[in-house]
Amino acid sequence: RGLQARLQSAVRRAGRGMDGGKGQAAGRPLRFFASPHELSWLPRVLVARAGRGGARFEPALTEREEEKGSDGCDEEQDTVDFAWAHSQSSINRAAMDRARVRGGNAVAGAEVLEDKFKLALLLHGERTALRSVAVRGAAGVEEWCMASYSQPAAADAATRDKLWMLKDAGANCGDGIFVLNGHNWRTVVAKARAAEAEARRELPFVIQEYIEKPELWEGRFKYHIRMYIVLRADMGVYLHHRALVHVANKPFSTTQDELEDTQVHLTNVSKNLHNTELFHGCPIIDVQQYFGPERFERLRNSLGAAFRAAQPFMVHQVNGDDFAHIGADIMLDDSGHPYLLECNIPPCIGNYNAEMLPEQLEFFHNLFDSMVARFVEAPLLGSPGCGAAGSWIELQAPREEFRPAAGPMRGLNSLAWKLRERRAAEASATAILI
């Protein structure tokens, strides 16, 4: 309670000593809060900024002060300029609600992009997206399979052989993903039911079209590209100029007897890094160079479709400078068309900490360093900090006029989505929403 009280008073005084909220006061570093319970590179990058020609940052609260919960600090020490968090603990909320700029997961309503079930509903009918079906529970998965494979119209081989990916919409790190077709659907449904039994609740699932002819890494391996995106509350969307390639451990095959081999079909680092003999690491690419002009324009259109579809559910924001850090997974088919598989808020970087290669260390330091320069120092100091130039590509321009909303108004974003989902449910008499 003491810590929360200090944070509550912090931002009311945050502008004191600042030039109209712009410019760093002489002798005072910018003070930041980063959740102590979340893995993040932000603290080390922020503290190192001064040595790289950027602003001086220091923690708003020391670890000992957090433990004590003392409220005896003076006004200058209580100032919070920038807060970074993803989860909604009481301490995080106190800091995020009152900081001048917020990052991590600070765009109200962005869960429509992160939640796989919501994303499937969101992108229904988008020509740039993979066909996806949102279903309620394992019973809904079985209902869809019965309709697809047990009807006379589904007797042809092409329908039975077509591949789909079944995803537990709430699972992460490569868990809850199964390759599905008309030959193994009963086995897959049984696995979905087992997952529900373990969770002791009905689970949301997504049945997503499988890219059966993907572009292959080195001509042999399935892969996807993890791209890092900043979504600002003013709806500006920015792509980091470099990305990581996530490669399956074993050569690609769609033969029936290999559909359950996760090392063939999963490109998730969490699943693949444990096999040190087969793991490819995470090759780094320059996005624009790798894609080339034509394919990059397709990428821009594919990502743009998702963010435009999400905008009606992210209308109400407190501060246009707030932002969300997103890991977007893109897979290309053999014609070079990019498909958005999912968005991750936050993108997990924990797998890159153990025995990290020097080039990966440099990649993540540059990612977060340039993020701070462009999206933290720029709004706080009035101009982008050192290191921002050339690192971020604008995919979508911000709104021409941003109107701040009072904090409680953010709840209207989730209300708008609930109405959208209700309409989808009312349009379907079954557990299959699309």
Tab-separated table of C-alpha atoms in Angstrom:
chain	number	residue	atom	x	y	z
A	1	ARG	CA	0.000	0.000	0.000
A	2	GLY	CA	2.882	2.356	0.788
A	3	LEU	CA	4.448	1.718	-2.618
A	4	GLN	CA	1.146	2.276	-4.390
A	5	ALA	CA	0.611	5.553	-2.510
A	6	ARG	CA	4.012	6.788	-3.595
A	7	LEU	CA	3.334	5.873	-7.206
A	8	GLN	CA	-0.079	7.495	-7.084
A	9	SER	CA	1.503	10.825	-6.210
A	10	ALA	CA	4.432	10.409	-8.569
A	11	VAL	CA	3.079	11.475	-11.918
A	12	ARG	CA	1.088	14.380	-10.497
A	13	ARG	CA	4.539	15.841	-9.894
A	14	ALA	CA	6.235	14.317	-12.939
A	15	GLY	CA	6.104	17.491	-14.994
A	16	ARG	CA	7.703	19.674	-12.313
A	17	GLY	CA	11.165	20.775	-13.308
A	18	MET	CA	10.429	19.878	-16.946
A	19	ASP	CA	10.036	22.379	-19.758
A	20	GLY	CA	6.301	22.032	-20.380
A	21	GLY	CA	6.696	18.283	-20.155
A	22	LYS	CA	9.481	18.382	-22.778
A	23	GLY	CA	13.196	18.377	-22.250
A	24	GLN	CA	15.237	16.874	-19.457
A	25	ALA	CA	15.680	19.057	-16.395
A	26	ALA	CA	19.256	19.980	-15.634
A	27	GLY	CA	20.658	17.581	-13.105
A	28	ARG	CA	17.644	15.253	-13.009
A	29	PRO	CA	17.624	11.928	-14.849
A	30	LEU	CA	14.417	10.448	-16.207
A	31	ARG	CA	13.022	7.940	-13.747
A	32	PHE	CA	11.511	4.639	-14.846
A	33	PHE	CA	9.522	1.797	-13.372
A	34	ALA	CA	9.958	-1.719	-14.809
A	35	SER	CA	8.032	-4.547	-13.205
A	36	PRO	CA	10.478	-6.508	-11.022
A	37	HIS	CA	8.504	-9.719	-11.624
A	38	GLU	CA	8.806	-9.841	-15.399
A	39	LEU	CA	11.734	-10.783	-17.601
A	40	SER	CA	12.720	-7.688	-19.543
A	41	TRP	CA	15.782	-6.127	-21.083
A	42	LEU	CA	14.435	-2.657	-20.427
A	43	PRO	CA	16.160	-1.854	-17.088
A	44	ARG	CA	19.656	-2.663	-18.319
A	45	VAL	CA	19.093	-0.847	-21.625
A	46	LEU	CA	17.621	2.247	-19.961
A	47	VAL	CA	20.482	2.581	-17.504
A	48	ALA	CA	23.017	2.188	-20.343
A	49	ARG	CA	21.426	4.887	-22.527
A	50	ALA	CA	23.531	7.751	-21.145
A	51	GLY	CA	26.733	6.015	-22.199
A	52	ARG	CA	25.382	5.732	-25.753
A	53	GLY	CA	24.494	9.385	-26.121
A	54	GLY	CA	20.910	9.037	-24.913
A	55	ALA	CA	19.044	10.333	-21.883
A	56	ARG	CA	20.020	9.528	-18.317
A	57	PHE	CA	17.610	7.062	-16.682
A	58	GLU	CA	17.452	5.694	-13.165
A	59	PRO	CA	14.929	3.445	-11.381
A	60	ALA	CA	12.027	5.305	-9.821
A	61	LEU	CA	12.110	2.898	-6.886
A	62	THR	CA	14.983	0.756	-5.742
A	63	GLU	CA	14.431	-2.915	-5.007
A	64	ARG	CA	14.864	-2.251	-1.261
A	65	GLU	CA	12.324	0.590	-1.360
A	66	GLU	CA	9.835	-1.706	-3.112
A	67	GLU	CA	10.260	-4.368	-0.445
A	68	LYS	CA	9.810	-1.866	2.381
A	69	GLY	CA	6.902	-0.080	0.757
A	70	SER	CA	8.147	3.121	2.386
A	71	ASP	CA	6.363	6.368	1.585
A	72	GLY	CA	9.010	8.679	2.983
A	73	CYS	CA	10.607	9.769	-0.305
A	74	ASP	CA	10.640	13.395	-1.402
A	75	GLU	CA	8.767	14.634	-4.450
A	76	GLU	CA	11.787	14.586	-6.741
A	77	GLN	CA	12.508	10.956	-5.888
A	78	ASP	CA	8.863	9.975	-6.430
A	79	THR	CA	8.749	11.149	-10.056
A	80	VAL	CA	7.933	8.433	-12.637
A	81	ASP	CA	8.534	9.378	-16.261
A	82	PHE	CA	8.281	5.977	-17.946
A	83	ALA	CA	6.664	2.725	-16.791
A	84	TRP	CA	6.977	-0.698	-18.419
A	85	ALA	CA	4.891	-3.750	-17.517
A	86	HIS	CA	2.783	-6.476	-19.089
A	87	SER	CA	0.805	-7.991	-16.221
A	88	GLN	CA	-1.766	-6.195	-14.085
A	89	SER	CA	-0.479	-6.590	-10.534
A	90	SER	CA	-1.440	-3.850	-8.078
A	91	ILE	CA	2.070	-2.368	-8.121
A	92	ASN	CA	2.215	-2.435	-11.924
A	93	ARG	CA	-1.198	-0.790	-12.234
A	94	ALA	CA	-0.207	1.966	-9.822
A	95	ALA	CA	2.860	2.773	-11.899
A	96	MET	CA	1.257	2.333	-15.325
A	97	ASP	CA	-1.836	4.382	-14.521
A	98	ARG	CA	0.200	7.418	-13.509
A	99	ALA	CA	3.349	7.404	-15.612
A	100	ARG	CA	3.855	10.007	-18.330
A	101	VAL	CA	4.643	7.344	-20.951
A	102	ARG	CA	3.777	3.654	-20.658
A	103	GLY	CA	5.151	0.703	-22.602
A	104	GLY	CA	5.083	-3.083	-22.717
A	105	ASN	CA	1.366	-3.776	-22.900
A	106	ALA	CA	-0.111	-0.300	-22.587
A	107	VAL	CA	-2.598	-0.059	-25.469
A	108	ALA	CA	-6.115	-0.671	-24.211
A	109	GLY	CA	-7.929	-3.304	-26.272
A	110	ALA	CA	-4.809	-4.811	-27.875
A	111	GLU	CA	-5.840	-8.229	-26.562
A	112	VAL	CA	-7.971	-8.642	-29.717
A	113	LEU	CA	-4.661	-9.087	-31.539
A	114	GLU	CA	-2.936	-11.244	-28.925
A	115	ASP	CA	-5.775	-13.691	-28.203
A	116	LYS	CA	-5.792	-16.355	-30.954
A	117	PHE	CA	-9.549	-16.903	-30.662
A	118	LYS	CA	-10.267	-13.186	-31.002
A	119	LEU	CA	-7.781	-12.802	-33.837
A	120	ALA	CA	-9.544	-15.571	-35.788
A	121	LEU	CA	-12.854	-13.724	-35.422
A	122	LEU	CA	-11.206	-10.398	-36.188
A	123	LEU	CA	-9.670	-11.532	-39.493
A	124	HIS	CA	-12.627	-13.532	-40.776
A	125	GLY	CA	-13.092	-12.686	-44.428
A	126	GLU	CA	-9.779	-10.842	-44.807
A	127	ARG	CA	-8.340	-11.949	-48.139
A	128	THR	CA	-4.752	-11.572	-46.885
A	129	ALA	CA	-5.344	-13.912	-43.921
A	130	LEU	CA	-5.418	-17.688	-43.586
A	131	ARG	CA	-8.864	-19.214	-43.289
A	132	SER	CA	-9.551	-19.765	-39.607
A	133	VAL	CA	-12.442	-21.142	-37.578
A	134	ALA	CA	-13.092	-20.136	-33.960
A	135	VAL	CA	-14.812	-22.857	-31.921
A	136	ARG	CA	-15.912	-23.219	-28.316
A	137	GLY	CA	-14.578	-26.313	-26.596
A	138	ALA	CA	-13.462	-29.732	-27.772
A	139	ALA	CA	-17.119	-30.436	-28.535
A	140	GLY	CA	-16.978	-27.614	-31.077
A	141	VAL	CA	-13.844	-29.122	-32.630
A	142	GLU	CA	-15.603	-32.469	-32.959
A	143	GLU	CA	-18.687	-30.799	-34.420
A	144	TRP	CA	-16.583	-29.062	-37.079
A	145	CYS	CA	-14.752	-32.305	-37.910
A	146	MET	CA	-17.992	-34.268	-38.178
A	147	ALA	CA	-19.424	-31.669	-40.547
A	148	SER	CA	-16.207	-31.607	-42.581
A	149	TYR	CA	-15.380	-35.309	-42.810
A	150	SER	CA	-18.503	-37.365	-42.085
A	151	GLN	CA	-20.833	-35.871	-44.687
A	152	PRO	CA	-21.227	-37.302	-48.207
A	153	ALA	CA	-19.800	-34.114	-49.692
A	154	ALA	CA	-16.589	-34.710	-47.748
A	155	ALA	CA	-15.943	-38.114	-49.257
A	156	ASP	CA	-13.401	-36.904	-51.822
A	157	ALA	CA	-9.717	-37.421	-51.111
A	158	ALA	CA	-8.801	-33.746	-51.453
A	159	THR	CA	-11.103	-32.794	-48.577
A	160	ARG	CA	-9.833	-35.601	-46.353
A	161	ASP	CA	-6.179	-34.886	-47.116
A	162	LYS	CA	-6.312	-31.100	-46.641
A	163	LEU	CA	-4.344	-30.065	-43.555
A	164	TRP	CA	-5.402	-27.732	-40.768
A	165	MET	CA	-3.737	-26.605	-37.550
A	166	LEU	CA	-5.761	-26.988	-34.362
A	167	LYS	CA	-4.626	-24.496	-31.717
A	168	ASP	CA	-5.587	-24.229	-28.082
A	169	ALA	CA	-6.208	-20.470	-28.146
A	170	GLY	CA	-4.911	-20.004	-24.613
A	171	ALA	CA	-1.716	-22.044	-24.928
A	172	ASN	CA	1.772	-20.706	-25.586
A	173	CYS	CA	5.327	-21.892	-26.262
A	174	GLY	CA	4.254	-24.427	-28.887
A	175	ASP	CA	1.840	-26.296	-26.594
A	176	GLY	CA	-1.683	-27.282	-27.632
A	177	ILE	CA	-0.975	-27.385	-31.391
A	178	PHE	CA	-1.978	-30.364	-33.570
A	179	VAL	CA	-1.921	-31.029	-37.307
A	180	LEU	CA	-5.414	-32.133	-38.357
A	181	ASN	CA	-6.974	-33.782	-41.411
A	182	GLY	CA	-9.727	-36.220	-42.344
A	183	HIS	CA	-7.626	-39.250	-41.414
A	184	ASN	CA	-6.553	-38.365	-37.867
A	185	TRP	CA	-9.330	-36.073	-36.659
A	186	ARG	CA	-10.680	-38.507	-34.070
A	187	THR	CA	-7.232	-38.750	-32.461
A	188	VAL	CA	-6.878	-34.965	-32.452
A	189	VAL	CA	-10.342	-34.490	-30.924
A	190	ALA	CA	-9.384	-36.936	-28.178
A	191	LYS	CA	-6.305	-34.810	-27.431
A	192	ALA	CA	-8.447	-31.673	-27.295
A	193	ARG	CA	-10.785	-33.376	-24.828
A	194	ALA	CA	-7.803	-34.463	-22.722
A	195	ALA	CA	-6.556	-30.874	-22.617
A	196	GLU	CA	-9.961	-29.716	-21.396
A	197	ALA	CA	-10.084	-32.444	-18.767
A	198	GLU	CA	-6.705	-31.317	-17.468
A	199	ALA	CA	-7.764	-27.656	-17.469
A	200	ARG	CA	-11.162	-28.544	-15.917
A	201	ARG	CA	-12.947	-26.027	-18.122
A	202	GLU	CA	-14.096	-25.496	-21.666
A	203	LEU	CA	-11.264	-24.232	-23.860
A	204	PRO	CA	-11.452	-21.961	-26.898
A	205	PHE	CA	-9.846	-23.416	-30.027
A	206	VAL	CA	-8.849	-22.125	-33.438
A	207	ILE	CA	-8.790	-24.336	-36.544
A	208	GLN	CA	-6.431	-22.590	-38.934
A	209	GLU	CA	-5.673	-23.451	-42.529
A	210	TYR	CA	-2.287	-25.158	-42.843
A	211	ILE	CA	0.173	-23.739	-45.366
A	212	GLU	CA	0.866	-27.003	-47.183
A	213	LYS	CA	3.359	-25.451	-49.599
A	214	PRO	CA	5.440	-23.127	-47.445
A	215	GLU	CA	8.593	-21.372	-48.472
A	216	LEU	CA	11.367	-23.523	-46.985
A	217	TRP	CA	14.515	-22.439	-45.166
A	218	GLU	CA	17.556	-23.698	-47.059
A	219	GLY	CA	15.027	-25.413	-49.348
A	220	ARG	CA	14.262	-28.076	-46.715
A	221	PHE	CA	12.841	-26.737	-43.452
A	222	LYS	CA	9.561	-25.092	-42.532
A	223	TYR	CA	10.082	-21.712	-40.853
A	224	HIS	CA	8.378	-18.555	-39.708
A	225	ILE	CA	9.720	-15.063	-39.047
A	226	ARG	CA	9.335	-13.400	-35.649
A	227	MET	CA	8.917	-9.690	-36.309
A	228	TYR	CA	8.952	-7.048	-33.603
A	229	ILE	CA	6.325	-4.337	-33.792
A	230	VAL	CA	5.431	-1.281	-31.736
A	231	LEU	CA	1.753	-0.312	-31.718
A	232	ARG	CA	1.211	3.155	-30.295
A	233	ALA	CA	-2.028	4.242	-28.667
A	234	ASP	CA	-2.479	6.803	-31.440
A	235	MET	CA	-2.623	3.757	-33.795
A	236	GLY	CA	0.781	4.332	-35.346
A	237	VAL	CA	2.361	0.946	-36.194
A	238	TYR	CA	6.124	0.494	-36.526
A	239	LEU	CA	8.182	-2.530	-37.558
A	240	HIS	CA	11.739	-3.141	-36.380
A	241	HIS	CA	14.044	-3.374	-39.372
A	242	ARG	CA	15.487	-6.737	-38.319
A	243	ALA	CA	13.775	-9.979	-37.378
A	244	LEU	CA	14.508	-13.523	-36.213
A	245	VAL	CA	13.927	-16.692	-38.226
A	246	HIS	CA	12.454	-19.669	-36.315
A	247	VAL	CA	13.167	-22.934	-38.106
A	248	ALA	CA	11.749	-26.452	-37.603
A	249	ASN	CA	14.328	-29.019	-36.541
A	250	LYS	CA	13.573	-31.650	-39.188
A	251	PRO	CA	13.013	-31.443	-42.973
A	252	PHE	CA	9.476	-30.589	-44.039
A	253	SER	CA	7.056	-33.375	-44.945
A	254	THR	CA	3.277	-33.745	-45.057
A	255	THR	CA	3.155	-37.545	-45.097
A	256	GLN	CA	0.512	-38.953	-42.766
A	257	ASP	CA	2.967	-40.821	-40.543
A	258	GLU	CA	4.867	-37.577	-39.769
A	259	LEU	CA	1.919	-35.368	-38.878
A	260	GLU	CA	2.528	-35.914	-35.165
A	261	ASP	CA	6.250	-35.154	-35.350
A	262	THR	CA	6.465	-31.705	-33.791
A	263	GLN	CA	10.061	-31.262	-34.944
A	264	VAL	CA	8.814	-31.346	-38.544
A	265	HIS	CA	5.783	-29.078	-38.160
A	266	LEU	CA	6.495	-26.738	-35.218
A	267	THR	CA	8.801	-23.768	-35.684
A	268	ASN	CA	8.577	-22.696	-32.032
A	269	VAL	CA	11.886	-21.943	-30.332
A	270	SER	CA	10.647	-23.203	-26.950
A	271	LYS	CA	10.066	-26.657	-28.442
A	272	ASN	CA	13.087	-26.842	-30.719
A	273	LEU	CA	16.022	-25.444	-28.751
A	274	HIS	CA	16.242	-28.534	-26.529
A	275	ASN	CA	17.532	-30.636	-29.415
A	276	THR	CA	20.981	-29.089	-29.692
A	277	GLU	CA	21.981	-31.322	-32.611
A	278	LEU	CA	19.078	-30.216	-34.836
A	279	PHE	CA	18.293	-26.706	-33.572
A	280	HIS	CA	19.086	-24.035	-36.183
A	281	GLY	CA	19.471	-21.204	-33.734
A	282	CYS	CA	17.625	-18.018	-34.687
A	283	PRO	CA	19.097	-16.533	-37.871
A	284	ILE	CA	18.804	-12.745	-38.088
A	285	ILE	CA	17.510	-11.048	-41.230
A	286	ASP	CA	17.124	-7.498	-42.429
A	287	VAL	CA	13.401	-7.484	-43.204
A	288	GLN	CA	13.376	-5.190	-46.222
A	289	GLN	CA	16.423	-6.812	-47.795
A	290	TYR	CA	15.085	-10.322	-47.231
A	291	PHE	CA	11.620	-9.579	-48.602
A	292	GLY	CA	12.493	-7.223	-51.427
A	293	PRO	CA	10.149	-4.399	-52.528
A	294	GLU	CA	7.268	-6.498	-53.896
A	295	ARG	CA	7.102	-9.009	-51.059
A	296	PHE	CA	7.572	-6.274	-48.450
A	297	GLU	CA	4.534	-4.468	-49.826
A	298	ARG	CA	2.556	-7.689	-49.411
A	299	LEU	CA	3.817	-7.902	-45.837
A	300	ARG	CA	2.722	-4.329	-45.196
A	301	ASN	CA	-0.753	-5.152	-46.539
A	302	SER	CA	-1.058	-8.341	-44.489
A	303	LEU	CA	-0.061	-6.687	-41.211
A	304	GLY	CA	-2.025	-3.553	-42.049
A	305	ALA	CA	-5.216	-5.575	-42.502
A	306	ALA	CA	-4.902	-6.951	-38.975
A	307	PHE	CA	-4.255	-3.590	-37.326
A	308	ARG	CA	-7.025	-1.867	-39.270
A	309	ALA	CA	-9.480	-4.591	-38.260
A	310	ALA	CA	-8.479	-4.154	-34.611
A	311	GLN	CA	-8.832	-0.354	-34.496
A	312	PRO	CA	-12.570	-0.242	-33.642
A	313	PHE	CA	-11.738	-2.122	-30.439
A	314	MET	CA	-8.867	0.193	-29.445
A	315	VAL	CA	-10.573	3.566	-29.828
A	316	HIS	CA	-10.335	4.825	-26.242
A	317	GLN	CA	-6.791	5.569	-25.044
A	318	VAL	CA	-5.456	7.778	-22.260
A	319	ASN	CA	-2.204	8.876	-23.877
A	320	GLY	CA	-1.227	8.683	-27.538
A	321	ASP	CA	2.418	8.068	-26.572
A	322	ASP	CA	1.624	4.783	-24.801
A	323	PHE	CA	2.619	1.668	-26.709
A	324	ALA	CA	2.498	-2.113	-26.880
A	325	HIS	CA	5.445	-4.301	-27.842
A	326	ILE	CA	4.281	-7.112	-30.148
A	327	GLY	CA	5.955	-10.194	-31.572
A	328	ALA	CA	4.193	-10.982	-34.873
A	329	ASP	CA	4.766	-14.394	-36.461
A	330	ILE	CA	4.778	-14.411	-40.262
A	331	MET	CA	4.940	-17.436	-42.567
A	332	LEU	CA	5.414	-17.327	-46.335
A	333	ASP	CA	3.958	-19.741	-48.855
A	334	ASP	CA	5.961	-20.925	-51.862
A	335	SER	CA	4.710	-17.968	-53.917
A	336	GLY	CA	6.124	-15.542	-51.370
A	337	HIS	CA	2.800	-14.431	-49.894
A	338	PRO	CA	3.160	-13.578	-46.178
A	339	TYR	CA	0.501	-14.726	-43.701
A	340	LEU	CA	0.094	-13.503	-40.134
A	341	LEU	CA	-0.081	-16.559	-37.866
A	342	GLU	CA	-0.439	-14.834	-34.498
A	343	CYS	CA	0.594	-11.889	-32.355
A	344	ASN	CA	2.326	-12.181	-28.990
A	345	ILE	CA	2.030	-9.471	-26.325
A	346	PRO	CA	4.593	-9.642	-24.836
A	347	PRO	CA	6.897	-11.482	-27.211
A	348	CYS	CA	8.789	-14.010	-25.124
A	349	ILE	CA	12.526	-13.358	-25.065
A	350	GLY	CA	13.344	-15.758	-22.234
A	351	ASN	CA	14.538	-18.444	-24.638
A	352	TYR	CA	17.282	-16.169	-25.927
A	353	ASN	CA	19.012	-15.645	-22.580
A	354	ALA	CA	20.771	-18.967	-22.050
A	355	GLU	CA	24.077	-19.245	-23.897
A	356	MET	CA	23.080	-16.428	-26.219
A	357	LEU	CA	25.198	-15.969	-29.309
A	358	PRO	CA	26.948	-12.596	-29.615
A	359	GLU	CA	24.868	-11.633	-32.665
A	360	GLN	CA	21.637	-12.373	-30.776
A	361	LEU	CA	22.833	-10.321	-27.811
A	362	GLU	CA	23.500	-7.432	-30.171
A	363	PHE	CA	20.108	-7.935	-31.861
A	364	PHE	CA	18.069	-7.622	-28.668
A	365	HIS	CA	20.147	-4.772	-27.301
A	366	ASN	CA	19.581	-2.838	-30.522
A	367	LEU	CA	15.871	-3.705	-30.516
A	368	PHE	CA	15.238	-2.311	-27.038
A	369	ASP	CA	17.778	0.512	-27.263
A	370	SER	CA	16.203	1.868	-30.455
A	371	MET	CA	12.721	1.328	-28.968
A	372	VAL	CA	13.619	3.541	-26.009
A	373	ALA	CA	15.138	6.184	-28.294
A	374	ARG	CA	12.125	6.337	-30.625
A	375	PHE	CA	9.153	5.678	-28.357
A	376	VAL	CA	10.267	6.794	-24.885
A	377	GLU	CA	12.842	9.555	-25.227
A	378	ALA	CA	11.106	11.175	-28.198
A	379	PRO	CA	7.822	11.958	-26.377
A	380	LEU	CA	9.538	12.758	-23.076
A	381	LEU	CA	12.283	14.979	-24.481
A	382	GLY	CA	10.650	16.328	-27.633
A	383	SER	CA	12.886	14.587	-30.181
A	384	PRO	CA	14.074	11.019	-30.881
A	385	GLY	CA	17.102	9.957	-28.888
A	386	CYS	CA	20.398	8.702	-30.247
A	387	GLY	CA	20.040	5.339	-31.998
A	388	ALA	CA	16.490	5.732	-33.317
A	389	ALA	CA	17.305	6.575	-36.935
A	390	GLY	CA	16.600	3.802	-39.441
A	391	SER	CA	15.621	1.176	-36.902
A	392	TRP	CA	11.825	1.395	-37.198
A	393	ILE	CA	9.725	1.315	-40.365
A	394	GLU	CA	6.332	3.014	-40.258
A	395	LEU	CA	3.658	0.561	-41.385
A	396	GLN	CA	0.667	2.671	-40.424
A	397	ALA	CA	0.565	6.391	-39.751
A	398	PRO	CA	-0.921	7.576	-36.450
A	399	ARG	CA	-4.319	9.181	-36.313
A	400	GLU	CA	-4.276	12.762	-37.538
A	401	GLU	CA	-6.060	13.876	-34.390
A	402	PHE	CA	-5.717	11.983	-31.122
A	403	ARG	CA	-8.254	12.692	-28.392
A	404	PRO	CA	-7.286	11.411	-24.944
A	405	ALA	CA	-9.955	9.484	-23.062
A	406	ALA	CA	-10.468	9.360	-19.321
A	407	GLY	CA	-9.117	6.181	-17.753
A	408	PRO	CA	-12.502	4.497	-17.172
A	409	MET	CA	-13.385	5.013	-20.834
A	410	ARG	CA	-10.828	2.353	-21.776
A	411	GLY	CA	-13.390	-0.223	-20.691
A	412	LEU	CA	-15.476	0.702	-23.736
A	413	ASN	CA	-12.904	-1.049	-25.912
A	414	SER	CA	-13.600	-4.429	-24.292
A	415	LEU	CA	-17.332	-3.720	-24.346
A	416	ALA	CA	-17.168	-3.140	-28.109
A	417	TRP	CA	-15.435	-6.496	-28.514
A	418	LYS	CA	-17.986	-8.316	-26.351
A	419	LEU	CA	-20.723	-7.014	-28.625
A	420	ARG	CA	-18.768	-8.193	-31.671
A	421	GLU	CA	-18.342	-11.664	-30.208
A	422	ARG	CA	-21.985	-11.815	-29.121
A	423	ARG	CA	-23.118	-11.067	-32.654
A	424	ALA	CA	-20.921	-13.873	-33.949
A	425	ALA	CA	-22.392	-16.282	-31.392
A	426	GLU	CA	-25.964	-15.231	-32.211
A	427	ALA	CA	-25.307	-15.787	-35.903
A	428	SER	CA	-24.319	-19.391	-35.193
A	429	ALA	CA	-26.576	-21.983	-33.636
A	430	THR	CA	-23.545	-24.113	-32.787
A	431	ALA	CA	-20.212	-23.916	-30.970
A	432	ILE	CA	-18.618	-22.954	-34.286
A	433	LEU	CA	-18.516	-19.148	-34.432
A	434	ILE	CA	-17.210	-18.912	-37.999
